[in-house]
Coordinates of C-alpha atoms and ligand atoms in Angstrom, one line a residue:
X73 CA 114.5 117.3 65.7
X74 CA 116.0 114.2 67.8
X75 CA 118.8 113.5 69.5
X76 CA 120.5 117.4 70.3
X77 CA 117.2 117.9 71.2
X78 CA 116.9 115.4 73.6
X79 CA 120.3 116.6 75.1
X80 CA 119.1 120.2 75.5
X81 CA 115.5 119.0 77.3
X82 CA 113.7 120.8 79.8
X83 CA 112.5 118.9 82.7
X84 CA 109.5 119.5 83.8
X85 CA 109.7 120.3 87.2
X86 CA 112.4 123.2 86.5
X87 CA 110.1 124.7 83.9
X88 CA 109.6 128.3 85.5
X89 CA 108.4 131.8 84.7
X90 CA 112.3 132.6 83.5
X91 CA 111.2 130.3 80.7
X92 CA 108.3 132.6 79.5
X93 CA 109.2 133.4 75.9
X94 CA 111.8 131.1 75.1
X95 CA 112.3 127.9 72.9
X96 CA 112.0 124.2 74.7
X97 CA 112.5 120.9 74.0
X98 CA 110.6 118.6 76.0
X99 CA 110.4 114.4 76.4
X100 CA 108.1 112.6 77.9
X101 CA 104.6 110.3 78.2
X102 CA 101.8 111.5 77.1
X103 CA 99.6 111.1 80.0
X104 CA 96.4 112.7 79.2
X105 CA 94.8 115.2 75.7
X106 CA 92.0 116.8 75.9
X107 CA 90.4 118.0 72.7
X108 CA 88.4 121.3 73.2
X109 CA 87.7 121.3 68.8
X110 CA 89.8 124.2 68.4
X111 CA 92.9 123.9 70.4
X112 CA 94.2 121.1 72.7
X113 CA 95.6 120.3 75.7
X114 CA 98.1 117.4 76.9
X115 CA 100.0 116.6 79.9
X116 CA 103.5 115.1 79.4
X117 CA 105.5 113.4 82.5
X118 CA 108.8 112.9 82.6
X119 CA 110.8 111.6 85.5
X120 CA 110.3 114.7 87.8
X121 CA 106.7 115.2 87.2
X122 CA 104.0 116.6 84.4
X123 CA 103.9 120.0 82.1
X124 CA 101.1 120.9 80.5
X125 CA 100.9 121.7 76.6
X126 CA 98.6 123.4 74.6
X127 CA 97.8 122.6 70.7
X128 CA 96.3 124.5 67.6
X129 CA 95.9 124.5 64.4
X130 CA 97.6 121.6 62.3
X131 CA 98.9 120.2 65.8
X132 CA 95.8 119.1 66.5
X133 CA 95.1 116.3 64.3
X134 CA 98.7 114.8 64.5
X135 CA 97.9 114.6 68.6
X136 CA 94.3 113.0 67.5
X137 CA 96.6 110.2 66.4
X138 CA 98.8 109.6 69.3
X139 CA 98.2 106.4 71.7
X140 CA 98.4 107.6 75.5
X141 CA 101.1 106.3 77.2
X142 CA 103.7 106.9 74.0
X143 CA 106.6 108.6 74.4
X144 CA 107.1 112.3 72.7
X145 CA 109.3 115.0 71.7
X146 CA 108.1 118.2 71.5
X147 CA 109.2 121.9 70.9
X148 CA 107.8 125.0 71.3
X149 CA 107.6 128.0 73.3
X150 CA 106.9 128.6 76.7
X151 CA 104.3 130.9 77.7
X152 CA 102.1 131.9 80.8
X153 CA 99.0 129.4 82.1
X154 CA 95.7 129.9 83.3
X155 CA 96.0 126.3 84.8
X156 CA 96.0 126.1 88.5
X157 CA 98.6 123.5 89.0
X158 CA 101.3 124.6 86.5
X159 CA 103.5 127.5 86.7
X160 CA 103.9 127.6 82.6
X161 CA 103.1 125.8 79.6
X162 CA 104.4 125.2 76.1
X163 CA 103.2 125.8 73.5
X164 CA 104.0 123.0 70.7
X165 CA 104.9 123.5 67.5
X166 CA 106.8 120.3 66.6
X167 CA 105.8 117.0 67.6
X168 CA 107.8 113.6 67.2
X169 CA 106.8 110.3 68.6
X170 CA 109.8 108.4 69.9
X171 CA 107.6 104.8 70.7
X172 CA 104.7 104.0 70.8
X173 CA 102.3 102.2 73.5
X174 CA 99.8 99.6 73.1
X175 CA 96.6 100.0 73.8
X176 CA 94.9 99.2 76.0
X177 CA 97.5 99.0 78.7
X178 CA 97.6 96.1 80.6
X179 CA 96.7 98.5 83.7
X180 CA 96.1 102.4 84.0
X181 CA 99.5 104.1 84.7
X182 CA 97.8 107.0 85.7
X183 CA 96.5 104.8 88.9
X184 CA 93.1 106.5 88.1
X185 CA 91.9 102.9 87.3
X186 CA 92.7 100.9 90.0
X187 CA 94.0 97.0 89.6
X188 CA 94.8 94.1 92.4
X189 CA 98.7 94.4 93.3
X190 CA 99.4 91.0 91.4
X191 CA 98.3 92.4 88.3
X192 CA 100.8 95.7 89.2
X193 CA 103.5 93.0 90.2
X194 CA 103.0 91.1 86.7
X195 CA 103.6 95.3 85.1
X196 CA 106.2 96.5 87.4
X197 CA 107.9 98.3 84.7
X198 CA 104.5 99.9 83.5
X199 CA 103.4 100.7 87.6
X200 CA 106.7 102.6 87.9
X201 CA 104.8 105.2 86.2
X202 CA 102.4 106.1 88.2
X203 CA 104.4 109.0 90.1
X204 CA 102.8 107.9 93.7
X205 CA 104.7 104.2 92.8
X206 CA 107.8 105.1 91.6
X207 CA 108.6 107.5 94.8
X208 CA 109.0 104.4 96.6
X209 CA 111.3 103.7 95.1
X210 CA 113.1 107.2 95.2
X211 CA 112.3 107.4 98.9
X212 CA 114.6 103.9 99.5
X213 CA 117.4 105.1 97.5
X214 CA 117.3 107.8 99.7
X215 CA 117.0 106.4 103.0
X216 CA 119.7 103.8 101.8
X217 CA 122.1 106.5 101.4
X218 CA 121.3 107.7 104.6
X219 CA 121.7 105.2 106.2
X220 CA 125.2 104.6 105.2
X221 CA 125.7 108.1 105.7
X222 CA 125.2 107.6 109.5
X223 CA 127.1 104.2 109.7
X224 CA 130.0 105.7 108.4
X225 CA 129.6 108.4 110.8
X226 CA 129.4 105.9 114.2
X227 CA 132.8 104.4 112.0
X228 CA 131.4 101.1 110.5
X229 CA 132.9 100.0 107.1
X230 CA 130.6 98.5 104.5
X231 CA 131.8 95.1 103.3
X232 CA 130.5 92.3 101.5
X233 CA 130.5 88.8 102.5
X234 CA 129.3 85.5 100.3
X235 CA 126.0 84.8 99.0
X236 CA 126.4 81.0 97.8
X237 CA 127.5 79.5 101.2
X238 CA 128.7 75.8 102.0
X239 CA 126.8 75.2 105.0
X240 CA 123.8 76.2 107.3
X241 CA 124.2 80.0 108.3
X242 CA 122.4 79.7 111.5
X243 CA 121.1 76.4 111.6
X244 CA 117.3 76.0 110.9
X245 CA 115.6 74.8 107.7
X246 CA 114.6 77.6 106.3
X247 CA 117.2 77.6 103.4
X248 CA 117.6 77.4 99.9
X249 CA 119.9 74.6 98.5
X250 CA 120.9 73.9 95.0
X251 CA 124.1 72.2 93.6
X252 CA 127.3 73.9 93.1
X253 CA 129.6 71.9 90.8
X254 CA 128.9 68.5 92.5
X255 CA 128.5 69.6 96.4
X256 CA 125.5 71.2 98.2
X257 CA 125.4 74.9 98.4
X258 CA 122.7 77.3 99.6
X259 CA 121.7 80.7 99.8
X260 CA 122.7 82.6 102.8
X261 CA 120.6 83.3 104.5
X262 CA 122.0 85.9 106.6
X263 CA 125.4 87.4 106.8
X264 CA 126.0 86.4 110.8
X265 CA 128.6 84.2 110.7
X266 CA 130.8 86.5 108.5
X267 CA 130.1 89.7 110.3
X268 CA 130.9 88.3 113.2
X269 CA 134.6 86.8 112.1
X270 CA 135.2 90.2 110.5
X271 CA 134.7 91.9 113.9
X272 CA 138.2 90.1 114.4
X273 CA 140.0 92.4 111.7
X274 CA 137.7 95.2 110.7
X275 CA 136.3 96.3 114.3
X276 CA 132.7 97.5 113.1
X277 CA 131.2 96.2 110.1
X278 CA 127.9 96.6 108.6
X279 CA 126.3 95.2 105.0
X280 CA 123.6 95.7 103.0
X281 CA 122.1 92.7 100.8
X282 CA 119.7 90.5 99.8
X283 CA 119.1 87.8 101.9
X284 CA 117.2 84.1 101.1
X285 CA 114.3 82.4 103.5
X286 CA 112.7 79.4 102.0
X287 CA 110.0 80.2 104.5
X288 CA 107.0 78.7 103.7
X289 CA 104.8 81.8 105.2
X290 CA 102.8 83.7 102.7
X291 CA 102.0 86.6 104.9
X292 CA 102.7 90.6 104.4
X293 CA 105.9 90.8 106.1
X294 CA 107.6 87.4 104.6
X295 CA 109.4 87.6 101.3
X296 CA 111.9 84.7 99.8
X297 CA 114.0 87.3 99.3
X298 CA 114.6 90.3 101.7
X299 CA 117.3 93.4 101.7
X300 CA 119.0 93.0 105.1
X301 CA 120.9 96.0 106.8
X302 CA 123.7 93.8 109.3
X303 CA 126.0 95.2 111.4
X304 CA 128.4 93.9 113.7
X305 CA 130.5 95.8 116.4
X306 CA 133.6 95.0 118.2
X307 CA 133.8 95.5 121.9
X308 CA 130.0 96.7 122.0
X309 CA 127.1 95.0 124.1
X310 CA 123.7 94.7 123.0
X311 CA 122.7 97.8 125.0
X312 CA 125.0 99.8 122.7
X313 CA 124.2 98.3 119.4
X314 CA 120.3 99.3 120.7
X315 CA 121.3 102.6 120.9
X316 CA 122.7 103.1 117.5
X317 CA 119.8 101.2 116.3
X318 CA 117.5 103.8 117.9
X319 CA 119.9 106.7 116.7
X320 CA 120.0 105.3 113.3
X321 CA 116.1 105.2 113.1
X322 CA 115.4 108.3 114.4
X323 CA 118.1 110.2 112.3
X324 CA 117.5 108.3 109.5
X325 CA 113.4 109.5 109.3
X326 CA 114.4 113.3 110.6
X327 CA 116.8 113.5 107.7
X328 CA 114.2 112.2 105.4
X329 CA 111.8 114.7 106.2
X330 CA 113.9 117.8 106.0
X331 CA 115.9 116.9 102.9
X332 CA 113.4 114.4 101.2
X333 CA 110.7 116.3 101.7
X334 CA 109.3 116.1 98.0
X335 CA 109.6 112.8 98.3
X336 CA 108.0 111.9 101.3
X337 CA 105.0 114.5 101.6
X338 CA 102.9 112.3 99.9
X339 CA 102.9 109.2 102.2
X340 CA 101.0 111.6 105.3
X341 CA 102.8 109.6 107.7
X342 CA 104.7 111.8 109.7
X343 CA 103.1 111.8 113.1
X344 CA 103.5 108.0 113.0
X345 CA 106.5 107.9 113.2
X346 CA 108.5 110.8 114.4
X347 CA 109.8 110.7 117.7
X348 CA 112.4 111.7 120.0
X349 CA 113.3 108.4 121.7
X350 CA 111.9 104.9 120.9
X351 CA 110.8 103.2 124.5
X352 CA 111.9 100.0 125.7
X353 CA 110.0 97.0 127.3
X354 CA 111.1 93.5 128.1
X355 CA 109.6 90.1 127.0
X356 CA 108.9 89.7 130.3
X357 CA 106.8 92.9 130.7
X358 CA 104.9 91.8 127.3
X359 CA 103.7 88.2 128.7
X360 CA 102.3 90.2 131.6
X361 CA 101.1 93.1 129.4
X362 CA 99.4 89.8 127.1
X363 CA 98.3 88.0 130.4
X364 CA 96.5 90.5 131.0
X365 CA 94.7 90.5 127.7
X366 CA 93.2 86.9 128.1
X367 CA 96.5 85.3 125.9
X368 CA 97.5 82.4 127.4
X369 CA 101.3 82.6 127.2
X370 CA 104.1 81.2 129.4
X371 CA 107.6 81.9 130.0
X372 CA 109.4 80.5 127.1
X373 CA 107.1 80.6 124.4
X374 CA 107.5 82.6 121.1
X375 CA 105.2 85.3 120.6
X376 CA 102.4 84.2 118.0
X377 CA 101.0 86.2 115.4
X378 CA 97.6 87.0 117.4
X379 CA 99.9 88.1 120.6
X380 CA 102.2 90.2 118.4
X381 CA 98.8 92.3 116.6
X382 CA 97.7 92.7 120.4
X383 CA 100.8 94.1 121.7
X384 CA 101.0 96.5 118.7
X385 CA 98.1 98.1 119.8
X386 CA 99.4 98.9 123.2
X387 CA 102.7 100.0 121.4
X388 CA 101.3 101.3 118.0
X389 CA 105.1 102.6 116.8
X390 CA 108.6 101.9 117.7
X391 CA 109.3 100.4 120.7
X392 CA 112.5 97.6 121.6
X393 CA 111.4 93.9 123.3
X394 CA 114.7 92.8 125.5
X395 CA 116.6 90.0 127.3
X396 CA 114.3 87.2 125.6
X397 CA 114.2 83.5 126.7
X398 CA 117.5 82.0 125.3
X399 CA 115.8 79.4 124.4
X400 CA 113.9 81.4 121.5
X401 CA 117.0 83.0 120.6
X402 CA 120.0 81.0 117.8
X403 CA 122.8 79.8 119.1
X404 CA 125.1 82.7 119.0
X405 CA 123.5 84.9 121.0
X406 CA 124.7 85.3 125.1
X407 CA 123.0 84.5 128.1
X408 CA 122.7 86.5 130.6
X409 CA 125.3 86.3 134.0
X410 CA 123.0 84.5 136.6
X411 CA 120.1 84.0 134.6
X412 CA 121.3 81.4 131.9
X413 CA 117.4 81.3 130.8
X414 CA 117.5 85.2 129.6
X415 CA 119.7 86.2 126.5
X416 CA 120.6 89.6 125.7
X417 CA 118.7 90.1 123.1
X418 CA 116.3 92.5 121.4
X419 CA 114.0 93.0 118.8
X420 CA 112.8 96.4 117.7
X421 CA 108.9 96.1 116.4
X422 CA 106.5 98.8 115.1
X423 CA 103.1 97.6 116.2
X424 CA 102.4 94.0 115.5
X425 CA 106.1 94.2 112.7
X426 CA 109.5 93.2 113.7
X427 CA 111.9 95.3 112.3
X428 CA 115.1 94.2 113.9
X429 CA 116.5 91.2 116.0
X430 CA 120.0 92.0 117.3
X431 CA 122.1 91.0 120.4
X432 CA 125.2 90.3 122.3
X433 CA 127.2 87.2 121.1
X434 CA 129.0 84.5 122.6
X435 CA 132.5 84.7 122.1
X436 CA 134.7 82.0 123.9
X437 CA 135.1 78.8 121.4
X438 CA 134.4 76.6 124.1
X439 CA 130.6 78.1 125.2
X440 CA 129.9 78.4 121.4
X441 CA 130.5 74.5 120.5
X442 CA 128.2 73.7 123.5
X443 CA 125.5 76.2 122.5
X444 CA 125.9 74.6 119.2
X445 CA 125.5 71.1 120.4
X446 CA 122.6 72.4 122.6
X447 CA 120.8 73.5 119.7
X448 CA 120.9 70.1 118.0
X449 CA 124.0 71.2 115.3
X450 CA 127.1 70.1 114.4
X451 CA 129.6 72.0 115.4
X452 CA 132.1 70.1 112.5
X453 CA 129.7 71.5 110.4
X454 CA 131.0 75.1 112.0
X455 CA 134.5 74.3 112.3
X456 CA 135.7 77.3 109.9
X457 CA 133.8 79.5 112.2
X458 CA 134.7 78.1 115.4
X459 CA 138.4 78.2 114.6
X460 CA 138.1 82.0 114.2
X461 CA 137.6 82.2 117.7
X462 CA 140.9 81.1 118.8
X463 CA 142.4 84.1 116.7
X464 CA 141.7 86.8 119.5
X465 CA 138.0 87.5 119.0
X466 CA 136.9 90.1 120.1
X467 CA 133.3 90.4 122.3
X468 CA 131.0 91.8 119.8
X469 CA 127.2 92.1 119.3
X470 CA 125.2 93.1 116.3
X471 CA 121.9 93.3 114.8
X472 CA 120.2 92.7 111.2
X473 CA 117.0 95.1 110.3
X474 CA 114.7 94.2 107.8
X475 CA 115.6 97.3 105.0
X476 CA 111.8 96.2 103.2
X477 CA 110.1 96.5 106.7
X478 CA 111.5 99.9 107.2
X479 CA 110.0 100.5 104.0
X480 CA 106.6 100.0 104.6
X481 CA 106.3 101.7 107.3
X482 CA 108.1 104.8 105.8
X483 CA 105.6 104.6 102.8
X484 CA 102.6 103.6 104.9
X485 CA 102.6 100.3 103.0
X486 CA 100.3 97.2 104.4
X487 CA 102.1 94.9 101.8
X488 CA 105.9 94.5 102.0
X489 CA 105.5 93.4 98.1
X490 CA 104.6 96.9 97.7
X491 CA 107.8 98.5 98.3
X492 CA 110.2 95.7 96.2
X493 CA 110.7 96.3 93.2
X494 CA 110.2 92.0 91.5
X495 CA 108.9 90.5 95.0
X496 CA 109.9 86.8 95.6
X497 CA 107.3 84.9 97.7
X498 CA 106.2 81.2 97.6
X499 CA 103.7 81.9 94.1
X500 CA 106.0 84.7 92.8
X501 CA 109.7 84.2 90.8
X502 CA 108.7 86.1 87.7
X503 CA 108.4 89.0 86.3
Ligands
4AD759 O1 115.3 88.3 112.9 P1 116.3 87.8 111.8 O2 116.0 86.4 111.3 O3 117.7 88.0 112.4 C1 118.9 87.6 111.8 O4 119.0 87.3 110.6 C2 120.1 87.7 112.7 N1 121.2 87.1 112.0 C3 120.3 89.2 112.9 C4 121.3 89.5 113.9 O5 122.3 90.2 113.7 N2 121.2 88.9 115.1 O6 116.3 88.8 110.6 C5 116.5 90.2 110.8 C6 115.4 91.1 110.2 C7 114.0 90.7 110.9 O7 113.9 91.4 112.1 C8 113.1 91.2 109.8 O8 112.9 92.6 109.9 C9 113.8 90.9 108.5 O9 115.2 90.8 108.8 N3 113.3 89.6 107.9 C10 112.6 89.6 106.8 N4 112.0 90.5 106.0 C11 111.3 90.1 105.0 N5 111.0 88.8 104.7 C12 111.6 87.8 105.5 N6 111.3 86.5 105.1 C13 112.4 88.2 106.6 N7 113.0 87.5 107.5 C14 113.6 88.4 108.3
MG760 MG1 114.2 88.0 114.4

């Protein structure tokens, strides 16, 4: 009894009423025994859910001795179930334990005993088993592979660009730096500069990577380390890039619910978040909409955390903010014609959360450099970008969404740590 068996498993969510009668082998945890004196009963979970299996006789004391938690094999046949929530069981005649778990566990798998989220963090491995946790995790496979799906259906290309960069992606401070055989090197901490030169050869590009902010912030949105979805487009204005942003959402969470279904009934969050078109509002319109709320904001300032959590209750879901101040925005992005102090611009929020920033950029050489210099950098410090330029850029816009953010909100999560696997934050670089 091993490894052929192991090979020839049943899982358990394909156990069915065919089954009745016939031999099984079966693998999994041993999540729960309940010893009635004369016969037994124990729920197993494997990776696509629990079966139920029933023990007499001699059985009975060797599952007396088994820690919960520890992995077995067993065999036997399958037969019908009184239980509600099963369509069969098995009946086990053979029982071999593959490896053994401590006890007590560091926290209840089974979720039934709750513990704080640091404690989970410290046990990711072990909180992947509780079946609520690890569909997270299926859910953002899924709605990764989706949403390449659609960017290879609007014709984007997935490429990837450098992660160890030699200087300042966007300017700011926010970056990691660490030595790279005797000169400075950081983290990038976006792909911008590289999506936007590729624009030049590839037409429409988009990535998908981790990304590095040494922001200070230890909030529920921030993380050190963040999954980015960028894309860049050739010949497309921020208007456009909007709309496949608003296409890509909204396809993206239909598709999810009618062929993720399994996955996704369990987070109840449907009405939040389907809809048809996703509204949009300028930054303008939010300072009045603020104003009017008692915030004292003026033209040009960046909207705080207090302002953001009051404008998410007047927009509760989706919605886009456009054609911000330039002077919030980096130095890439393009004014616009006859109102130098508006960019065009956007961020797409959900409530008080931003979920995307995107926009037009500049693209004549000269108007970048003075931007650059505007914004207090060096544009020798850009010179491998600005040379690019020369070569026959293209006008291009783009947009980078926050993969994590999209997350939460798909899994009803308050916590972004909740939906990353090993969260990086200011206290957190292990497990
Ligand atoms: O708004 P950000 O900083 O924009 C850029 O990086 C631009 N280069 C994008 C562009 O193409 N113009 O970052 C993009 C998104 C944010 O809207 C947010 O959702 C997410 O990335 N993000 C973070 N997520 C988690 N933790 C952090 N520290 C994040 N910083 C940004
Ligand atoms: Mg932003």
């Amino acid at each position: 009894m091993q490894q052929d068996d192991i090979r020839d498993r049943i899982f358990a969510s394909t156990l069915n009423k065919d089954h009745i009668g016939k031999n099984a082998s079966l693998v999994g945890w041993l999540e729960d025994f309940r010893d009635m004196g004369k016969i037994g009963f124990v729920t197993i979970r494997d990776m696509t859910g629990n079966f139920q299996g029933v023990v007499v006789g001699e059985m009975l004391s060797e599952f007396r001795e088994v820690q919960r938690q520890s992995i077995i094999l067993v065999k036997g046949t399958i037969q019908e179930t009184r239980a509600e929530n099963f369509k069969v069981e098995v009946k086990i005649e053979k029982m071999k334990i593959l490896s053994t778990a401590v006890n007590p566990l560091p926290i209840d798998p089974t979720g039934r005993v709750k513990s704080l989220m640091d404690k989970r963090l410290d046990c990711r491995a072990l909180d992947l088993r509780n079946f609520r946790i690890s569909n997270i995790f299926r859910i953002r496979s899924s709605v990764l592979s989706l949403i390449r799906k659609f960017l290879y259906s609007k014709m984007f290309i997935e490429v990837n660009t450098p992660k160890i960069i030699g200087s300042a992606t966007e300017g700011g401070a926010d970056l990691f730096d660490f030595e790279y055989f005797s000169k400075k090197a950081y983290l990038a901490q976006s792909p911008q500069l590289y999506k936007e030169q590729l624009t030049l050869g590839l037409e429409r590009v988009f990535e998908i990577s981790p990304y590095f902010r040494a922001e200070p912030s230890h909030t529920v949105r921030h993380l050190s380390e963040f999954i980015s979805v960028d894309l860049e487009a050739a010949f497309l204005d921020y208007v456009d890039i909007m709309d496949i942003v608003q296409e890509l959402v909204i396809s993206t969470i239909n598709d999810l619910f009618v062929n993720h279904n399994e996955e996704i009934k369990h987070f109840e969050n449907k009405p939040a978040i389907m809809v048809d078109t996703i509204p949009r509002t300028t930054y303008q319109k939010c300072l009045d909409d603020l104003r009017g709320l008692g915030e004292k904001l003026e033209f040009g300032d960046d909207l705080s955390d207090p302002a953001l959590k009051k404008l998410g209750e007047i927009y509760p879901k989706f919605y886009f903010i456009t054609d911000w101040p330039t002077k919030l925005k980096p130095f890439y992005i393009l004014e616009q014609e006859n109102k130098c102090e508006l960019s065009k611009s956007f961020d797409l929020q959900y409530g008080y959360l931003e979920i995307v920033s995107g926009g037009t950029r500049e693209h004549d050489p000269e108007k970048l450099e003075n931007k650059l210099l505007e914004k207090g950098l060096n544009p020798k410090s850009f010179s491998d970008h600005l040379k690019t330029f020369e070569w026959g850029m293209p006008p291009h816009s783009g947009c980078g969404l926050g993969f994590d953010r999209l997350m939460m909100i798909l899994t009803n999560s308050s916590n972004i740590r909740e939906v990353v696997l090993y969260p990086r934050d200011t206290d957190r670089l292990t497990p």
